[in-house]
mmCIF file of the C-alpha atoms, coordinates in Angstrom:
data_MODEL
# 
_entry.id   MODEL 
# 
loop_
_atom_site.group_PDB 
_atom_site.id 
_atom_site.type_symbol 
_atom_site.label_atom_id 
_atom_site.label_alt_id 
_atom_site.label_comp_id 
_atom_site.label_asym_id 
_atom_site.label_entity_id 
_atom_site.label_seq_id 
_atom_site.pdbx_PDB_ins_code 
_atom_site.Cartn_x 
_atom_site.Cartn_y 
_atom_site.Cartn_z 
_atom_site.occupancy 
_atom_site.B_iso_or_equiv 
_atom_site.pdbx_formal_charge 
_atom_site.auth_seq_id 
_atom_site.auth_comp_id 
_atom_site.auth_asym_id 
_atom_site.auth_atom_id 
_atom_site.pdbx_PDB_model_num 
ATOM 1   C CA . UNK A 1 1   ? 5.261   -1.233  24.844  1.00 0.00 ? 1   UNK A CA 1 
ATOM 2   C CA . UNK A 1 2   ? 1.983   0.277   24.572  1.00 0.00 ? 2   UNK A CA 1 
ATOM 3   C CA . UNK A 1 3   ? -2.085  -1.370  22.860  1.00 0.00 ? 3   UNK A CA 1 
ATOM 4   C CA . UNK A 1 4   ? -1.556  -1.237  19.119  1.00 0.00 ? 4   UNK A CA 1 
ATOM 5   C CA . UNK A 1 5   ? -5.043  -0.031  17.436  1.00 0.00 ? 5   UNK A CA 1 
ATOM 6   C CA . UNK A 1 6   ? -6.425  -1.962  14.646  1.00 0.00 ? 6   UNK A CA 1 
ATOM 7   C CA . UNK A 1 7   ? -8.346  -0.719  12.277  1.00 0.00 ? 7   UNK A CA 1 
ATOM 8   C CA . UNK A 1 8   ? -11.453 -3.061  11.216  1.00 0.00 ? 8   UNK A CA 1 
ATOM 9   C CA . UNK A 1 9   ? -12.459 -2.295  7.332   1.00 0.00 ? 9   UNK A CA 1 
ATOM 10  C CA . UNK A 1 10  ? -16.515 -2.723  6.920   1.00 0.00 ? 10  UNK A CA 1 
ATOM 11  C CA . UNK A 1 11  ? -18.049 -3.306  3.923   1.00 0.00 ? 11  UNK A CA 1 
ATOM 12  C CA . UNK A 1 12  ? -17.408 -6.074  0.631   1.00 0.00 ? 12  UNK A CA 1 
ATOM 13  C CA . UNK A 1 13  ? -13.263 -5.450  -0.901  1.00 0.00 ? 13  UNK A CA 1 
ATOM 14  C CA . UNK A 1 14  ? -10.952 -5.937  1.338   1.00 0.00 ? 14  UNK A CA 1 
ATOM 15  C CA . UNK A 1 15  ? -7.860  -6.445  0.857   1.00 0.00 ? 15  UNK A CA 1 
ATOM 16  C CA . UNK A 1 16  ? -6.100  -7.682  3.787   1.00 0.00 ? 16  UNK A CA 1 
ATOM 17  C CA . UNK A 1 17  ? -2.057  -8.966  4.988   1.00 0.00 ? 17  UNK A CA 1 
ATOM 18  C CA . UNK A 1 18  ? -1.251  -11.869 3.634   1.00 0.00 ? 18  UNK A CA 1 
ATOM 19  C CA . UNK A 1 19  ? 0.316   -12.798 5.834   1.00 0.00 ? 19  UNK A CA 1 
ATOM 20  C CA . UNK A 1 20  ? -1.656  -13.024 8.938   1.00 0.00 ? 20  UNK A CA 1 
ATOM 21  C CA . UNK A 1 21  ? -4.723  -11.133 7.688   1.00 0.00 ? 21  UNK A CA 1 
ATOM 22  C CA . UNK A 1 22  ? -4.975  -7.397  9.302   1.00 0.00 ? 22  UNK A CA 1 
ATOM 23  C CA . UNK A 1 23  ? -6.865  -5.009  7.198   1.00 0.00 ? 23  UNK A CA 1 
ATOM 24  C CA . UNK A 1 24  ? -5.031  -2.463  4.307   1.00 0.00 ? 24  UNK A CA 1 
ATOM 25  C CA . UNK A 1 25  ? -7.301  -1.192  1.771   1.00 0.00 ? 25  UNK A CA 1 
ATOM 26  C CA . UNK A 1 26  ? -10.057 -0.893  0.868   1.00 0.00 ? 26  UNK A CA 1 
ATOM 27  C CA . UNK A 1 27  ? -10.944 -1.974  -3.672  1.00 0.00 ? 27  UNK A CA 1 
ATOM 28  C CA . UNK A 1 28  ? -12.778 0.905   -4.100  1.00 0.00 ? 28  UNK A CA 1 
ATOM 29  C CA . UNK A 1 29  ? -9.796  2.937   -2.925  1.00 0.00 ? 29  UNK A CA 1 
ATOM 30  C CA . UNK A 1 30  ? -7.327  1.265   -6.140  1.00 0.00 ? 30  UNK A CA 1 
ATOM 31  C CA . UNK A 1 31  ? -5.789  4.030   -8.238  1.00 0.00 ? 31  UNK A CA 1 
ATOM 32  C CA . UNK A 1 32  ? -4.749  2.014   -10.943 1.00 0.00 ? 32  UNK A CA 1 
ATOM 33  C CA . UNK A 1 33  ? -3.318  -1.891  -10.470 1.00 0.00 ? 33  UNK A CA 1 
ATOM 34  C CA . UNK A 1 34  ? 0.081   -0.903  -12.543 1.00 0.00 ? 34  UNK A CA 1 
ATOM 35  C CA . UNK A 1 35  ? 2.216   -0.980  -10.831 1.00 0.00 ? 35  UNK A CA 1 
ATOM 36  C CA . UNK A 1 36  ? 5.707   -2.306  -11.028 1.00 0.00 ? 36  UNK A CA 1 
ATOM 37  C CA . UNK A 1 37  ? 6.792   -3.280  -6.368  1.00 0.00 ? 37  UNK A CA 1 
ATOM 38  C CA . UNK A 1 38  ? 9.641   -4.950  -5.514  1.00 0.00 ? 38  UNK A CA 1 
ATOM 39  C CA . UNK A 1 39  ? 8.345   -8.865  -6.235  1.00 0.00 ? 39  UNK A CA 1 
ATOM 40  C CA . UNK A 1 40  ? 6.509   -8.621  -9.484  1.00 0.00 ? 40  UNK A CA 1 
ATOM 41  C CA . UNK A 1 41  ? 2.745   -7.037  -10.123 1.00 0.00 ? 41  UNK A CA 1 
ATOM 42  C CA . UNK A 1 42  ? 1.638   -4.030  -6.686  1.00 0.00 ? 42  UNK A CA 1 
ATOM 43  C CA . UNK A 1 43  ? -1.404  -1.993  -6.906  1.00 0.00 ? 43  UNK A CA 1 
ATOM 44  C CA . UNK A 1 44  ? -1.697  2.286   -6.205  1.00 0.00 ? 44  UNK A CA 1 
ATOM 45  C CA . UNK A 1 45  ? -4.198  2.776   -3.248  1.00 0.00 ? 45  UNK A CA 1 
ATOM 46  C CA . UNK A 1 46  ? -5.681  6.480   -1.921  1.00 0.00 ? 46  UNK A CA 1 
ATOM 47  C CA . UNK A 1 47  ? -6.006  5.237   1.631   1.00 0.00 ? 47  UNK A CA 1 
ATOM 48  C CA . UNK A 1 48  ? -4.406  2.517   4.528   1.00 0.00 ? 48  UNK A CA 1 
ATOM 49  C CA . UNK A 1 49  ? -4.764  0.932   7.026   1.00 0.00 ? 49  UNK A CA 1 
ATOM 50  C CA . UNK A 1 50  ? -3.055  -0.604  9.191   1.00 0.00 ? 50  UNK A CA 1 
ATOM 51  C CA . UNK A 1 51  ? 0.628   -0.053  8.291   1.00 0.00 ? 51  UNK A CA 1 
ATOM 52  C CA . UNK A 1 52  ? 2.985   1.442   9.311   1.00 0.00 ? 52  UNK A CA 1 
ATOM 53  C CA . UNK A 1 53  ? 5.302   4.215   7.633   1.00 0.00 ? 53  UNK A CA 1 
ATOM 54  C CA . UNK A 1 54  ? 10.106  3.651   8.731   1.00 0.00 ? 54  UNK A CA 1 
ATOM 55  C CA . UNK A 1 55  ? 12.449  6.235   7.163   1.00 0.00 ? 55  UNK A CA 1 
ATOM 56  C CA . UNK A 1 56  ? 12.415  7.998   3.597   1.00 0.00 ? 56  UNK A CA 1 
ATOM 57  C CA . UNK A 1 57  ? 14.372  7.279   1.697   1.00 0.00 ? 57  UNK A CA 1 
ATOM 58  C CA . UNK A 1 58  ? 15.143  8.594   -2.336  1.00 0.00 ? 58  UNK A CA 1 
ATOM 59  C CA . UNK A 1 59  ? 14.770  5.648   -4.706  1.00 0.00 ? 59  UNK A CA 1 
ATOM 60  C CA . UNK A 1 60  ? 15.271  5.793   -8.322  1.00 0.00 ? 60  UNK A CA 1 
ATOM 61  C CA . UNK A 1 61  ? 11.667  3.695   -9.720  1.00 0.00 ? 61  UNK A CA 1 
ATOM 62  C CA . UNK A 1 62  ? 10.696  2.883   -13.461 1.00 0.00 ? 62  UNK A CA 1 
ATOM 63  C CA . UNK A 1 63  ? 9.254   6.360   -13.453 1.00 0.00 ? 63  UNK A CA 1 
ATOM 64  C CA . UNK A 1 64  ? 12.050  7.974   -11.938 1.00 0.00 ? 64  UNK A CA 1 
ATOM 65  C CA . UNK A 1 65  ? 13.517  9.682   -8.784  1.00 0.00 ? 65  UNK A CA 1 
ATOM 66  C CA . UNK A 1 66  ? 10.992  9.594   -6.292  1.00 0.00 ? 66  UNK A CA 1 
ATOM 67  C CA . UNK A 1 67  ? 11.341  10.187  -2.003  1.00 0.00 ? 67  UNK A CA 1 
ATOM 68  C CA . UNK A 1 68  ? 9.314   7.284   -0.643  1.00 0.00 ? 68  UNK A CA 1 
ATOM 69  C CA . UNK A 1 69  ? 9.199   4.440   2.520   1.00 0.00 ? 69  UNK A CA 1 
ATOM 70  C CA . UNK A 1 70  ? 8.242   1.526   2.509   1.00 0.00 ? 70  UNK A CA 1 
ATOM 71  C CA . UNK A 1 71  ? 4.878   0.372   5.085   1.00 0.00 ? 71  UNK A CA 1 
ATOM 72  C CA . UNK A 1 72  ? 4.706   -3.120  7.285   1.00 0.00 ? 72  UNK A CA 1 
ATOM 73  C CA . UNK A 1 73  ? 1.820   -4.594  8.881   1.00 0.00 ? 73  UNK A CA 1 
ATOM 74  C CA . UNK A 1 74  ? 1.582   -3.298  12.056  1.00 0.00 ? 74  UNK A CA 1 
ATOM 75  C CA . UNK A 1 75  ? 0.289   -6.896  13.115  1.00 0.00 ? 75  UNK A CA 1 
ATOM 76  C CA . UNK A 1 76  ? 2.324   -8.456  11.814  1.00 0.00 ? 76  UNK A CA 1 
ATOM 77  C CA . UNK A 1 77  ? 5.526   -6.464  11.218  1.00 0.00 ? 77  UNK A CA 1 
ATOM 78  C CA . UNK A 1 78  ? 5.978   -7.778  6.933   1.00 0.00 ? 78  UNK A CA 1 
ATOM 79  C CA . UNK A 1 79  ? 6.734   -5.274  4.874   1.00 0.00 ? 79  UNK A CA 1 
ATOM 80  C CA . UNK A 1 80  ? 4.368   -4.879  2.244   1.00 0.00 ? 80  UNK A CA 1 
ATOM 81  C CA . UNK A 1 81  ? 5.090   -2.093  0.081   1.00 0.00 ? 81  UNK A CA 1 
ATOM 82  C CA . UNK A 1 82  ? 6.324   1.617   -0.388  1.00 0.00 ? 82  UNK A CA 1 
ATOM 83  C CA . UNK A 1 83  ? 3.917   5.024   0.184   1.00 0.00 ? 83  UNK A CA 1 
ATOM 84  C CA . UNK A 1 84  ? 4.974   7.904   -2.204  1.00 0.00 ? 84  UNK A CA 1 
ATOM 85  C CA . UNK A 1 85  ? 6.736   11.687  0.489   1.00 0.00 ? 85  UNK A CA 1 
ATOM 86  C CA . UNK A 1 86  ? 7.475   13.483  -3.202  1.00 0.00 ? 86  UNK A CA 1 
ATOM 87  C CA . UNK A 1 87  ? 7.335   13.468  -6.716  1.00 0.00 ? 87  UNK A CA 1 
ATOM 88  C CA . UNK A 1 88  ? 10.658  15.699  -8.357  1.00 0.00 ? 88  UNK A CA 1 
ATOM 89  C CA . UNK A 1 89  ? 8.326   14.681  -12.235 1.00 0.00 ? 89  UNK A CA 1 
ATOM 90  C CA . UNK A 1 90  ? 5.633   17.523  -12.508 1.00 0.00 ? 90  UNK A CA 1 
ATOM 91  C CA . UNK A 1 91  ? 3.521   14.560  -14.414 1.00 0.00 ? 91  UNK A CA 1 
ATOM 92  C CA . UNK A 1 92  ? 3.830   12.112  -11.037 1.00 0.00 ? 92  UNK A CA 1 
ATOM 93  C CA . UNK A 1 93  ? 3.027   14.096  -8.678  1.00 0.00 ? 93  UNK A CA 1 
ATOM 94  C CA . UNK A 1 94  ? -0.496  12.740  -7.964  1.00 0.00 ? 94  UNK A CA 1 
ATOM 95  C CA . UNK A 1 95  ? 1.709   10.078  -6.869  1.00 0.00 ? 95  UNK A CA 1 
ATOM 96  C CA . UNK A 1 96  ? 2.429   12.061  -3.389  1.00 0.00 ? 96  UNK A CA 1 
ATOM 97  C CA . UNK A 1 97  ? 0.823   10.632  0.036   1.00 0.00 ? 97  UNK A CA 1 
ATOM 98  C CA . UNK A 1 98  ? -0.419  7.486   -1.641  1.00 0.00 ? 98  UNK A CA 1 
ATOM 99  C CA . UNK A 1 99  ? 0.673   3.785   -1.651  1.00 0.00 ? 99  UNK A CA 1 
ATOM 100 C CA . UNK A 1 100 ? 1.746   1.928   -3.160  1.00 0.00 ? 100 UNK A CA 1 
ATOM 101 C CA . UNK A 1 101 ? 0.916   -2.293  -2.776  1.00 0.00 ? 101 UNK A CA 1 
ATOM 102 C CA . UNK A 1 102 ? 2.824   -5.381  -4.329  1.00 0.00 ? 102 UNK A CA 1 
ATOM 103 C CA . UNK A 1 103 ? -0.149  -7.741  -5.037  1.00 0.00 ? 103 UNK A CA 1 
ATOM 104 C CA . UNK A 1 104 ? 1.919   -10.542 -3.984  1.00 0.00 ? 104 UNK A CA 1 
ATOM 105 C CA . UNK A 1 105 ? 1.719   -9.088  0.283   1.00 0.00 ? 105 UNK A CA 1 
ATOM 106 C CA . UNK A 1 106 ? -2.362  -9.634  -0.004  1.00 0.00 ? 106 UNK A CA 1 
ATOM 107 C CA . UNK A 1 107 ? -5.208  -11.288 -0.167  1.00 0.00 ? 107 UNK A CA 1 
ATOM 108 C CA . UNK A 1 108 ? -8.760  -10.169 -0.765  1.00 0.00 ? 108 UNK A CA 1 
ATOM 109 C CA . UNK A 1 109 ? -11.117 -10.953 2.349   1.00 0.00 ? 109 UNK A CA 1 
ATOM 110 C CA . UNK A 1 110 ? -12.953 -14.238 2.235   1.00 0.00 ? 110 UNK A CA 1 
ATOM 111 C CA . UNK A 1 111 ? -16.678 -13.100 3.281   1.00 0.00 ? 111 UNK A CA 1 
ATOM 112 C CA . UNK A 1 112 ? -15.831 -9.621  0.986   1.00 0.00 ? 112 UNK A CA 1 
ATOM 113 C CA . UNK A 1 113 ? -16.206 -10.813 -2.715  1.00 0.00 ? 113 UNK A CA 1 
# 
């Protein structure tokens, strides 16, 4: 197996994996903080780094049927959320290519707030 390349995010207000502290996203990439994940509150992000994407699957979520793929921290393999692959309702298409990260699975980097 090859070496894992991790992205280090610069700037202020960084969200990191709560298990291993790998950077996942910047605060300015948040679209909404009003989403529901498997474990409670979740955030919708434009971009996310240091994650691997699992297999695609259709899921019935609170807003209807979507094709999603779970995302995992590349450092520790913890499940941190999912990404939207396809939305079947026109009003939900803005989510495609975006990332849900569960609040329970992230921490705010100490030095950045």
